[in-house]
Amino acid sequence: MQPSSIYRILQKRAELALIGKVRPHDLRRTFATRMLEQGCDLFILQRAMGHTSVATTARYDFRSETSREKVCKNLEVFG
């Protein structure tokens, strides 16, 4: 499948879903964010995304503040 075909399919689906313009790279961002929300280790995600640097992978972290607060509340500090 050609990249232009993927783009056209994505645009058509976004139009049908009434969500506005969506780019193919948005799928990578969503994948990375959802993996991190589920507790995936950043280094495992780095390999899954094919990045050579974990710093590149870290830029894909679009978790909400609510997600971060939830993690902090569940953190056991004293054992």
PDB file of N, CA, C and O in Angstrom:
ATOM      1  N   MET A   1       0.842  -1.169   0.000  1.00  0.00           N
ATOM      2  CA  MET A   1       0.000   0.000   0.000  1.00  0.00           C
ATOM      3  C   MET A   1       0.896   1.244   0.000  1.00  0.00           C
ATOM      4  O   MET A   1       1.870   1.312   0.735  1.00  0.00           O
ATOM      5  N   GLN A   2       0.547   2.176  -0.794  1.00  0.00           N
ATOM      6  CA  GLN A   2       1.309   3.416  -0.926  1.00  0.00           C
ATOM      7  C   GLN A   2       0.981   4.381   0.228  1.00  0.00           C
ATOM      8  O   GLN A   2      -0.165   4.413   0.696  1.00  0.00           O
ATOM      9  N   PRO A   3       1.968   5.182   0.662  1.00  0.00           N
ATOM     10  CA  PRO A   3       1.689   6.177   1.708  1.00  0.00           C
ATOM     11  C   PRO A   3       0.535   7.115   1.352  1.00  0.00           C
ATOM     12  O   PRO A   3      -0.261   7.484   2.220  1.00  0.00           O
ATOM     13  N   SER A   4       0.423   7.472   0.079  1.00  0.00           N
ATOM     14  CA  SER A   4      -0.667   8.366  -0.327  1.00  0.00           C
ATOM     15  C   SER A   4      -2.027   7.688  -0.147  1.00  0.00           C
ATOM     16  O   SER A   4      -3.019   8.356   0.176  1.00  0.00           O
ATOM     17  N   SER A   5      -2.082   6.377  -0.320  1.00  0.00           N
ATOM     18  CA  SER A   5      -3.331   5.639  -0.108  1.00  0.00           C
ATOM     19  C   SER A   5      -3.719   5.654   1.362  1.00  0.00           C
ATOM     20  O   SER A   5      -4.893   5.844   1.706  1.00  0.00           O
ATOM     21  N   ILE A   6      -2.744   5.445   2.231  1.00  0.00           N
ATOM     22  CA  ILE A   6      -2.995   5.480   3.675  1.00  0.00           C
ATOM     23  C   ILE A   6      -3.514   6.860   4.069  1.00  0.00           C
ATOM     24  O   ILE A   6      -4.473   6.986   4.830  1.00  0.00           O
ATOM     25  N   TYR A   7      -2.888   7.891   3.523  1.00  0.00           N
ATOM     26  CA  TYR A   7      -3.303   9.262   3.826  1.00  0.00           C
ATOM     27  C   TYR A   7      -4.751   9.499   3.414  1.00  0.00           C
ATOM     28  O   TYR A   7      -5.550  10.050   4.178  1.00  0.00           O
ATOM     29  N   ARG A   8      -5.115   9.074   2.202  1.00  0.00           N
ATOM     30  CA  ARG A   8      -6.484   9.271   1.710  1.00  0.00           C
ATOM     31  C   ARG A   8      -7.502   8.514   2.562  1.00  0.00           C
ATOM     32  O   ARG A   8      -8.565   9.034   2.901  1.00  0.00           O
ATOM     33  N   ILE A   9      -7.163   7.280   2.935  1.00  0.00           N
ATOM     34  CA  ILE A   9      -8.065   6.489   3.783  1.00  0.00           C
ATOM     35  C   ILE A   9      -8.247   7.171   5.137  1.00  0.00           C
ATOM     36  O   ILE A   9      -9.365   7.289   5.641  1.00  0.00           O
ATOM     37  N   LEU A  10      -7.161   7.624   5.712  1.00  0.00           N
ATOM     38  CA  LEU A  10      -7.214   8.292   7.006  1.00  0.00           C
ATOM     39  C   LEU A  10      -8.058   9.566   6.940  1.00  0.00           C
ATOM     40  O   LEU A  10      -8.883   9.829   7.829  1.00  0.00           O
ATOM     41  N   GLN A  11      -7.885  10.341   5.882  1.00  0.00           N
ATOM     42  CA  GLN A  11      -8.668  11.567   5.729  1.00  0.00           C
ATOM     43  C   GLN A  11     -10.158  11.262   5.591  1.00  0.00           C
ATOM     44  O   GLN A  11     -10.997  11.948   6.184  1.00  0.00           O
ATOM     45  N   LYS A  12     -10.487  10.235   4.833  1.00  0.00           N
ATOM     46  CA  LYS A  12     -11.889   9.859   4.645  1.00  0.00           C
ATOM     47  C   LYS A  12     -12.505   9.413   5.968  1.00  0.00           C
ATOM     48  O   LYS A  12     -13.620   9.809   6.311  1.00  0.00           O
ATOM     49  N   ARG A  13     -11.790   8.601   6.731  1.00  0.00           N
ATOM     50  CA  ARG A  13     -12.297   8.126   8.030  1.00  0.00           C
ATOM     51  C   ARG A  13     -12.449   9.270   9.016  1.00  0.00           C
ATOM     52  O   ARG A  13     -13.417   9.318   9.778  1.00  0.00           O
ATOM     53  N   ALA A  14     -11.508  10.196   9.013  1.00  0.00           N
ATOM     54  CA  ALA A  14     -11.589  11.363   9.903  1.00  0.00           C
ATOM     55  C   ALA A  14     -12.802  12.214   9.533  1.00  0.00           C
ATOM     56  O   ALA A  14     -13.521  12.714  10.401  1.00  0.00           O
ATOM     57  N   GLU A  15     -13.043  12.352   8.244  1.00  0.00           N
ATOM     58  CA  GLU A  15     -14.203  13.115   7.774  1.00  0.00           C
ATOM     59  C   GLU A  15     -15.500  12.445   8.228  1.00  0.00           C
ATOM     60  O   GLU A  15     -16.416  13.110   8.728  1.00  0.00           O
ATOM     61  N   LEU A  16     -15.568  11.119   8.079  1.00  0.00           N
ATOM     62  CA  LEU A  16     -16.771  10.386   8.495  1.00  0.00           C
ATOM     63  C   LEU A  16     -16.987  10.461  10.001  1.00  0.00           C
ATOM     64  O   LEU A  16     -18.122  10.473  10.477  1.00  0.00           O
ATOM     65  N   ALA A  17     -15.900  10.507  10.761  1.00  0.00           N
ATOM     66  CA  ALA A  17     -15.982  10.570  12.220  1.00  0.00           C
ATOM     67  C   ALA A  17     -16.156  11.992  12.732  1.00  0.00           C
ATOM     68  O   ALA A  17     -16.299  12.196  13.942  1.00  0.00           O
ATOM     69  N   LEU A  18     -16.113  12.955  11.828  1.00  0.00           N
ATOM     70  CA  LEU A  18     -16.273  14.372  12.175  1.00  0.00           C
ATOM     71  C   LEU A  18     -15.225  14.834  13.194  1.00  0.00           C
ATOM     72  O   LEU A  18     -15.534  15.569  14.134  1.00  0.00           O
ATOM     73  N   ILE A  19     -13.958  14.412  12.991  1.00  0.00           N
ATOM     74  CA  ILE A  19     -12.914  14.792  13.943  1.00  0.00           C
ATOM     75  C   ILE A  19     -11.896  15.749  13.343  1.00  0.00           C
ATOM     76  O   ILE A  19     -10.893  16.045  13.968  1.00  0.00           O
ATOM     77  N   GLY A  20     -12.143  16.237  12.158  1.00  0.00           N
ATOM     78  CA  GLY A  20     -11.215  17.191  11.566  1.00  0.00           C
ATOM     79  C   GLY A  20     -10.029  16.503  10.909  1.00  0.00           C
ATOM     80  O   GLY A  20     -10.011  15.288  10.725  1.00  0.00           O
ATOM     81  N   LYS A  21      -9.054  17.301  10.581  1.00  0.00           N
ATOM     82  CA  LYS A  21      -7.900  16.788   9.852  1.00  0.00           C
ATOM     83  C   LYS A  21      -7.017  15.912  10.749  1.00  0.00           C
ATOM     84  O   LYS A  21      -6.708  16.274  11.886  1.00  0.00           O
ATOM     85  N   VAL A  22      -6.629  14.769  10.221  1.00  0.00           N
ATOM     86  CA  VAL A  22      -5.758  13.831  10.920  1.00  0.00           C
ATOM     87  C   VAL A  22      -4.612  13.474   9.986  1.00  0.00           C
ATOM     88  O   VAL A  22      -4.816  13.250   8.795  1.00  0.00           O
ATOM     89  N   ARG A  23      -3.414  13.458  10.526  1.00  0.00           N
ATOM     90  CA  ARG A  23      -2.237  13.084   9.739  1.00  0.00           C
ATOM     91  C   ARG A  23      -1.792  11.680  10.132  1.00  0.00           C
ATOM     92  O   ARG A  23      -1.987  11.274  11.285  1.00  0.00           O
ATOM     93  N   PRO A  24      -1.186  10.936   9.212  1.00  0.00           N
ATOM     94  CA  PRO A  24      -0.728   9.585   9.544  1.00  0.00           C
ATOM     95  C   PRO A  24       0.180   9.541  10.770  1.00  0.00           C
ATOM     96  O   PRO A  24       0.116   8.603  11.568  1.00  0.00           O
ATOM     97  N   HIS A  25       0.996  10.558  10.967  1.00  0.00           N
ATOM     98  CA  HIS A  25       1.907  10.548  12.112  1.00  0.00           C
ATOM     99  C   HIS A  25       1.150  10.660  13.437  1.00  0.00           C
ATOM    100  O   HIS A  25       1.656  10.257  14.482  1.00  0.00           O
ATOM    101  N   ASP A  26      -0.076  11.171  13.388  1.00  0.00           N
ATOM    102  CA  ASP A  26      -0.911  11.227  14.588  1.00  0.00           C
ATOM    103  C   ASP A  26      -1.155   9.825  15.143  1.00  0.00           C
ATOM    104  O   ASP A  26      -1.287   9.646  16.357  1.00  0.00           O
ATOM    105  N   LEU A  27      -1.191   8.843  14.255  1.00  0.00           N
ATOM    106  CA  LEU A  27      -1.374   7.455  14.698  1.00  0.00           C
ATOM    107  C   LEU A  27      -0.188   6.992  15.535  1.00  0.00           C
ATOM    108  O   LEU A  27      -0.357   6.289  16.536  1.00  0.00           O
ATOM    109  N   ARG A  28       1.028   7.383  15.146  1.00  0.00           N
ATOM    110  CA  ARG A  28       2.221   7.029  15.933  1.00  0.00           C
ATOM    111  C   ARG A  28       2.182   7.710  17.296  1.00  0.00           C
ATOM    112  O   ARG A  28       2.506   7.096  18.313  1.00  0.00           O
ATOM    113  N   ARG A  29       1.776   8.967  17.319  1.00  0.00           N
ATOM    114  CA  ARG A  29       1.691   9.690  18.599  1.00  0.00           C
ATOM    115  C   ARG A  29       0.667   9.034  19.523  1.00  0.00           C
ATOM    116  O   ARG A  29       0.899   8.877  20.716  1.00  0.00           O
ATOM    117  N   THR A  30      -0.471   8.675  18.962  1.00  0.00           N
ATOM    118  CA  THR A  30      -1.515   8.035  19.753  1.00  0.00           C
ATOM    119  C   THR A  30      -1.047   6.680  20.265  1.00  0.00           C
ATOM    120  O   THR A  30      -1.248   6.348  21.439  1.00  0.00           O
ATOM    121  N   PHE A  31      -0.404   5.895  19.402  1.00  0.00           N
ATOM    122  CA  PHE A  31       0.119   4.598  19.812  1.00  0.00           C
ATOM    123  C   PHE A  31       1.081   4.764  20.984  1.00  0.00           C
ATOM    124  O   PHE A  31       0.959   4.074  22.003  1.00  0.00           O
ATOM    125  N   ALA A  32       2.035   5.674  20.870  1.00  0.00           N
ATOM    126  CA  ALA A  32       3.029   5.873  21.917  1.00  0.00           C
ATOM    127  C   ALA A  32       2.381   6.330  23.217  1.00  0.00           C
ATOM    128  O   ALA A  32       2.692   5.799  24.299  1.00  0.00           O
ATOM    129  N   THR A  33       1.481   7.287  23.135  1.00  0.00           N
ATOM    130  CA  THR A  33       0.824   7.796  24.338  1.00  0.00           C
ATOM    131  C   THR A  33       0.009   6.703  25.018  1.00  0.00           C
ATOM    132  O   THR A  33       0.081   6.546  26.243  1.00  0.00           O
ATOM    133  N   ARG A  34      -0.740   5.936  24.242  1.00  0.00           N
ATOM    134  CA  ARG A  34      -1.550   4.863  24.831  1.00  0.00           C
ATOM    135  C   ARG A  34      -0.670   3.789  25.475  1.00  0.00           C
ATOM    136  O   ARG A  34      -1.004   3.257  26.539  1.00  0.00           O
ATOM    137  N   MET A  35       0.433   3.455  24.850  1.00  0.00           N
ATOM    138  CA  MET A  35       1.363   2.476  25.435  1.00  0.00           C
ATOM    139  C   MET A  35       1.905   2.993  26.768  1.00  0.00           C
ATOM    140  O   MET A  35       1.967   2.251  27.749  1.00  0.00           O
ATOM    141  N   LEU A  36       2.284   4.252  26.820  1.00  0.00           N
ATOM    142  CA  LEU A  36       2.793   4.836  28.057  1.00  0.00           C
ATOM    143  C   LEU A  36       1.708   4.889  29.127  1.00  0.00           C
ATOM    144  O   LEU A  36       1.975   4.631  30.306  1.00  0.00           O
ATOM    145  N   GLU A  37       0.481   5.204  28.744  1.00  0.00           N
ATOM    146  CA  GLU A  37      -0.631   5.224  29.693  1.00  0.00           C
ATOM    147  C   GLU A  37      -0.867   3.851  30.313  1.00  0.00           C
ATOM    148  O   GLU A  37      -1.304   3.756  31.456  1.00  0.00           O
ATOM    149  N   GLN A  38      -0.566   2.809  29.550  1.00  0.00           N
ATOM    150  CA  GLN A  38      -0.752   1.442  30.043  1.00  0.00           C
ATOM    151  C   GLN A  38       0.447   0.943  30.846  1.00  0.00           C
ATOM    152  O   GLN A  38       0.474  -0.204  31.268  1.00  0.00           O
ATOM    153  N   GLY A  39       1.447   1.807  31.020  1.00  0.00           N
ATOM    154  CA  GLY A  39       2.602   1.442  31.837  1.00  0.00           C
ATOM    155  C   GLY A  39       3.775   0.875  31.070  1.00  0.00           C
ATOM    156  O   GLY A  39       4.701   0.318  31.670  1.00  0.00           O
ATOM    157  N   CYS A  40       3.760   0.990  29.765  1.00  0.00           N
ATOM    158  CA  CYS A  40       4.876   0.484  28.957  1.00  0.00           C
ATOM    159  C   CYS A  40       6.165   1.230  29.313  1.00  0.00           C
ATOM    160  O   CYS A  40       6.175   2.448  29.470  1.00  0.00           O
ATOM    161  N   ASP A  41       7.232   0.494  29.439  1.00  0.00           N
ATOM    162  CA  ASP A  41       8.549   1.072  29.701  1.00  0.00           C
ATOM    163  C   ASP A  41       8.998   1.881  28.481  1.00  0.00           C
ATOM    164  O   ASP A  41       8.816   1.456  27.340  1.00  0.00           O
ATOM    165  N   LEU A  42       9.590   3.035  28.733  1.00  0.00           N
ATOM    166  CA  LEU A  42      10.007   3.923  27.649  1.00  0.00           C
ATOM    167  C   LEU A  42      11.019   3.253  26.715  1.00  0.00           C
ATOM    168  O   LEU A  42      10.989   3.452  25.509  1.00  0.00           O
ATOM    169  N   PHE A  43      11.895   2.422  27.259  1.00  0.00           N
ATOM    170  CA  PHE A  43      12.909   1.766  26.434  1.00  0.00           C
ATOM    171  C   PHE A  43      12.302   0.676  25.545  1.00  0.00           C
ATOM    172  O   PHE A  43      12.757   0.464  24.423  1.00  0.00           O
ATOM    173  N   ILE A  44      11.263   0.013  26.038  1.00  0.00           N
ATOM    174  CA  ILE A  44      10.559  -0.968  25.203  1.00  0.00           C
ATOM    175  C   ILE A  44       9.830  -0.244  24.074  1.00  0.00           C
ATOM    176  O   ILE A  44       9.865  -0.668  22.919  1.00  0.00           O
ATOM    177  N   LEU A  45       9.191   0.878  24.414  1.00  0.00           N
ATOM    178  CA  LEU A  45       8.501   1.671  23.401  1.00  0.00           C
ATOM    179  C   LEU A  45       9.481   2.206  22.364  1.00  0.00           C
ATOM    180  O   LEU A  45       9.172   2.234  21.172  1.00  0.00           O
ATOM    181  N   GLN A  46      10.659   2.595  22.816  1.00  0.00           N
ATOM    182  CA  GLN A  46      11.698   3.080  21.889  1.00  0.00           C
ATOM    183  C   GLN A  46      11.971   2.042  20.807  1.00  0.00           C
ATOM    184  O   GLN A  46      11.993   2.350  19.619  1.00  0.00           O
ATOM    185  N   ARG A  47      12.148   0.802  21.222  1.00  0.00           N
ATOM    186  CA  ARG A  47      12.412  -0.269  20.244  1.00  0.00           C
ATOM    187  C   ARG A  47      11.202  -0.507  19.355  1.00  0.00           C
ATOM    188  O   ARG A  47      11.341  -0.712  18.141  1.00  0.00           O
ATOM    189  N   ALA A  48       9.997  -0.477  19.934  1.00  0.00           N
ATOM    190  CA  ALA A  48       8.782  -0.721  19.152  1.00  0.00           C
ATOM    191  C   ALA A  48       8.587   0.338  18.070  1.00  0.00           C
ATOM    192  O   ALA A  48       8.070   0.047  16.993  1.00  0.00           O
ATOM    193  N   MET A  49       9.023   1.561  18.366  1.00  0.00           N
ATOM    194  CA  MET A  49       8.850   2.648  17.410  1.00  0.00           C
ATOM    195  C   MET A  49      10.032   2.792  16.460  1.00  0.00           C
ATOM    196  O   MET A  49       9.982   3.568  15.515  1.00  0.00           O
ATOM    197  N   GLY A  50      11.105   2.057  16.725  1.00  0.00           N
ATOM    198  CA  GLY A  50      12.264   2.094  15.835  1.00  0.00           C
ATOM    199  C   GLY A  50      13.144   3.318  16.018  1.00  0.00           C
ATOM    200  O   GLY A  50      13.870   3.694  15.101  1.00  0.00           O
ATOM    201  N   HIS A  51      13.092   3.932  17.177  1.00  0.00           N
ATOM    202  CA  HIS A  51      13.931   5.105  17.445  1.00  0.00           C
ATOM    203  C   HIS A  51      15.310   4.680  17.930  1.00  0.00           C
ATOM    204  O   HIS A  51      15.434   3.712  18.677  1.00  0.00           O
ATOM    205  N   THR A  52      16.330   5.418  17.532  1.00  0.00           N
ATOM    206  CA  THR A  52      17.677   5.132  18.029  1.00  0.00           C
ATOM    207  C   THR A  52      17.934   5.823  19.359  1.00  0.00           C
ATOM    208  O   THR A  52      18.789   5.395  20.118  1.00  0.00           O
ATOM    209  N   SER A  53      17.175   6.865  19.643  1.00  0.00           N
ATOM    210  CA  SER A  53      17.364   7.621  20.881  1.00  0.00           C
ATOM    211  C   SER A  53      16.082   7.609  21.703  1.00  0.00           C
ATOM    212  O   SER A  53      14.985   7.847  21.183  1.00  0.00           O
ATOM    213  N   VAL A  54      16.228   7.350  23.003  1.00  0.00           N
ATOM    214  CA  VAL A  54      15.074   7.380  23.895  1.00  0.00           C
ATOM    215  C   VAL A  54      14.532   8.810  24.015  1.00  0.00           C
ATOM    216  O   VAL A  54      13.341   9.006  24.281  1.00  0.00           O
ATOM    217  N   ALA A  55      15.369   9.795  23.772  1.00  0.00           N
ATOM    218  CA  ALA A  55      14.919  11.192  23.808  1.00  0.00           C
ATOM    219  C   ALA A  55      13.877  11.454  22.712  1.00  0.00           C
ATOM    220  O   ALA A  55      12.927  12.210  22.925  1.00  0.00           O
ATOM    221  N   THR A  56      14.050  10.833  21.572  1.00  0.00           N
ATOM    222  CA  THR A  56      13.067  10.967  20.491  1.00  0.00           C
ATOM    223  C   THR A  56      11.742  10.353  20.919  1.00  0.00           C
ATOM    224  O   THR A  56      10.679  10.948  20.731  1.00  0.00           O
ATOM    225  N   THR A  57      11.802   9.192  21.525  1.00  0.00           N
ATOM    226  CA  THR A  57      10.592   8.511  21.994  1.00  0.00           C
ATOM    227  C   THR A  57       9.885   9.339  23.062  1.00  0.00           C
ATOM    228  O   THR A  57       8.658   9.440  23.059  1.00  0.00           O
ATOM    229  N   ALA A  58      10.631   9.955  23.944  1.00  0.00           N
ATOM    230  CA  ALA A  58      10.052  10.750  25.033  1.00  0.00           C
ATOM    231  C   ALA A  58       9.218  11.911  24.495  1.00  0.00           C
ATOM    232  O   ALA A  58       8.256  12.336  25.140  1.00  0.00           O
ATOM    233  N   ARG A  59       9.547  12.401  23.319  1.00  0.00           N
ATOM    234  CA  ARG A  59       8.777  13.507  22.727  1.00  0.00           C
ATOM    235  C   ARG A  59       7.370  13.079  22.316  1.00  0.00           C
ATOM    236  O   ARG A  59       6.519  13.919  22.041  1.00  0.00           O
ATOM    237  N   TYR A  60       7.122  11.793  22.276  1.00  0.00           N
ATOM    238  CA  TYR A  60       5.810  11.261  21.917  1.00  0.00           C
ATOM    239  C   TYR A  60       4.898  11.112  23.128  1.00  0.00           C
ATOM    240  O   TYR A  60       3.797  10.603  23.011  1.00  0.00           O
ATOM    241  N   ASP A  61       5.337  11.537  24.282  1.00  0.00           N
ATOM    242  CA  ASP A  61       4.566  11.405  25.517  1.00  0.00           C
ATOM    243  C   ASP A  61       3.575  12.550  25.623  1.00  0.00           C
ATOM    244  O   ASP A  61       3.928  13.666  25.975  1.00  0.00           O
ATOM    245  N   PHE A  62       2.314  12.267  25.301  1.00  0.00           N
ATOM    246  CA  PHE A  62       1.261  13.277  25.366  1.00  0.00           C
ATOM    247  C   PHE A  62       0.225  12.913  26.433  1.00  0.00           C
ATOM    248  O   PHE A  62      -0.950  13.244  26.313  1.00  0.00           O
ATOM    249  N   ARG A  63       0.701  12.229  27.504  1.00  0.00           N
ATOM    250  CA  ARG A  63      -0.225  11.886  28.576  1.00  0.00           C
ATOM    251  C   ARG A  63      -0.732  13.157  29.250  1.00  0.00           C
ATOM    252  O   ARG A  63      -0.012  14.140  29.363  1.00  0.00           O
ATOM    253  N   SER A  64      -1.961  13.096  29.711  1.00  0.00           N
ATOM    254  CA  SER A  64      -2.579  14.260  30.353  1.00  0.00           C
ATOM    255  C   SER A  64      -2.069  14.428  31.778  1.00  0.00           C
ATOM    256  O   SER A  64      -1.490  13.514  32.363  1.00  0.00           O
ATOM    257  N   GLU A  65      -2.330  15.585  32.329  1.00  0.00           N
ATOM    258  CA  GLU A  65      -1.967  15.853  33.719  1.00  0.00           C
ATOM    259  C   GLU A  65      -2.738  14.910  34.648  1.00  0.00           C
ATOM    260  O   GLU A  65      -2.212  14.452  35.656  1.00  0.00           O
ATOM    261  N   THR A  66      -3.977  14.589  34.286  1.00  0.00           N
ATOM    262  CA  THR A  66      -4.778  13.651  35.076  1.00  0.00           C
ATOM    263  C   THR A  66      -4.101  12.291  35.146  1.00  0.00           C
ATOM    264  O   THR A  66      -4.068  11.659  36.201  1.00  0.00           O
ATOM    265  N   SER A  67      -3.534  11.855  34.051  1.00  0.00           N
ATOM    266  CA  SER A  67      -2.820  10.583  34.009  1.00  0.00           C
ATOM    267  C   SER A  67      -1.613  10.609  34.947  1.00  0.00           C
ATOM    268  O   SER A  67      -1.354   9.654  35.672  1.00  0.00           O
ATOM    269  N   ARG A  68      -0.902  11.706  34.956  1.00  0.00           N
ATOM    270  CA  ARG A  68       0.265  11.833  35.829  1.00  0.00           C
ATOM    271  C   ARG A  68      -0.140  11.886  37.295  1.00  0.00           C
ATOM    272  O   ARG A  68       0.507  11.296  38.150  1.00  0.00           O
ATOM    273  N   GLU A  69      -1.237  12.582  37.583  1.00  0.00           N
ATOM    274  CA  GLU A  69      -1.726  12.653  38.961  1.00  0.00           C
ATOM    275  C   GLU A  69      -2.128  11.272  39.465  1.00  0.00           C
ATOM    276  O   GLU A  69      -1.868  10.930  40.616  1.00  0.00           O
ATOM    277  N   LYS A  70      -2.761  10.481  38.621  1.00  0.00           N
ATOM    278  CA  LYS A  70      -3.183   9.129  38.982  1.00  0.00           C
ATOM    279  C   LYS A  70      -1.983   8.273  39.356  1.00  0.00           C
ATOM    280  O   LYS A  70      -2.011   7.548  40.356  1.00  0.00           O
ATOM    281  N   VAL A  71      -0.923   8.363  38.590  1.00  0.00           N
ATOM    282  CA  VAL A  71       0.300   7.605  38.879  1.00  0.00           C
ATOM    283  C   VAL A  71       0.871   8.023  40.228  1.00  0.00           C
ATOM    284  O   VAL A  71       1.249   7.191  41.048  1.00  0.00           O
ATOM    285  N   CYS A  72       0.922   9.323  40.470  1.00  0.00           N
ATOM    286  CA  CYS A  72       1.470   9.824  41.732  1.00  0.00           C
ATOM    287  C   CYS A  72       0.644   9.383  42.929  1.00  0.00           C
ATOM    288  O   CYS A  72       1.194   9.037  43.976  1.00  0.00           O
ATOM    289  N   LYS A  73      -0.683   9.362  42.786  1.00  0.00           N
ATOM    290  CA  LYS A  73      -1.550   8.935  43.888  1.00  0.00           C
ATOM    291  C   LYS A  73      -1.360   7.467  44.216  1.00  0.00           C
ATOM    292  O   LYS A  73      -1.517   7.052  45.351  1.00  0.00           O
ATOM    293  N   ASN A  74      -1.032   6.660  43.222  1.00  0.00           N
ATOM    294  CA  ASN A  74      -0.870   5.223  43.421  1.00  0.00           C
ATOM    295  C   ASN A  74       0.555   4.839  43.827  1.00  0.00           C
ATOM    296  O   ASN A  74       0.821   3.668  44.074  1.00  0.00           O
ATOM    297  N   LEU A  75       1.424   5.804  43.904  1.00  0.00           N
ATOM    298  CA  LEU A  75       2.818   5.544  44.246  1.00  0.00           C
ATOM    299  C   LEU A  75       2.949   5.226  45.725  1.00  0.00           C
ATOM    300  O   LEU A  75       2.475   5.950  46.588  1.00  0.00           O
ATOM    301  N   GLU A  76       3.579   4.094  46.025  1.00  0.00           N
ATOM    302  CA  GLU A  76       3.841   3.720  47.405  1.00  0.00           C
ATOM    303  C   GLU A  76       5.189   4.287  47.800  1.00  0.00           C
ATOM    304  O   GLU A  76       6.226   3.847  47.326  1.00  0.00           O
ATOM    305  N   VAL A  77       5.181   5.245  48.702  1.00  0.00           N
ATOM    306  CA  VAL A  77       6.426   5.903  49.101  1.00  0.00           C
ATOM    307  C   VAL A  77       7.116   5.139  50.212  1.00  0.00           C
ATOM    308  O   VAL A  77       8.335   5.007  50.237  1.00  0.00           O
ATOM    309  N   PHE A  78       6.341   4.578  51.128  1.00  0.00           N
ATOM    310  CA  PHE A  78       6.945   3.950  52.298  1.00  0.00           C
ATOM    311  C   PHE A  78       6.699   2.442  52.345  1.00  0.00           C
ATOM    312  O   PHE A  78       6.575   1.873  53.405  1.00  0.00           O
ATOM    313  N   GLY A  79       6.633   1.824  51.218  1.00  0.00           N
ATOM    314  CA  GLY A  79       6.659   0.407  51.243  1.00  0.00           C
ATOM    315  C   GLY A  79       5.523  -0.391  50.951  1.00  0.00           C
ATOM    316  O   GLY A  79       5.312  -1.480  51.009  1.00  0.00           O
TER     317      GLY A  79
END
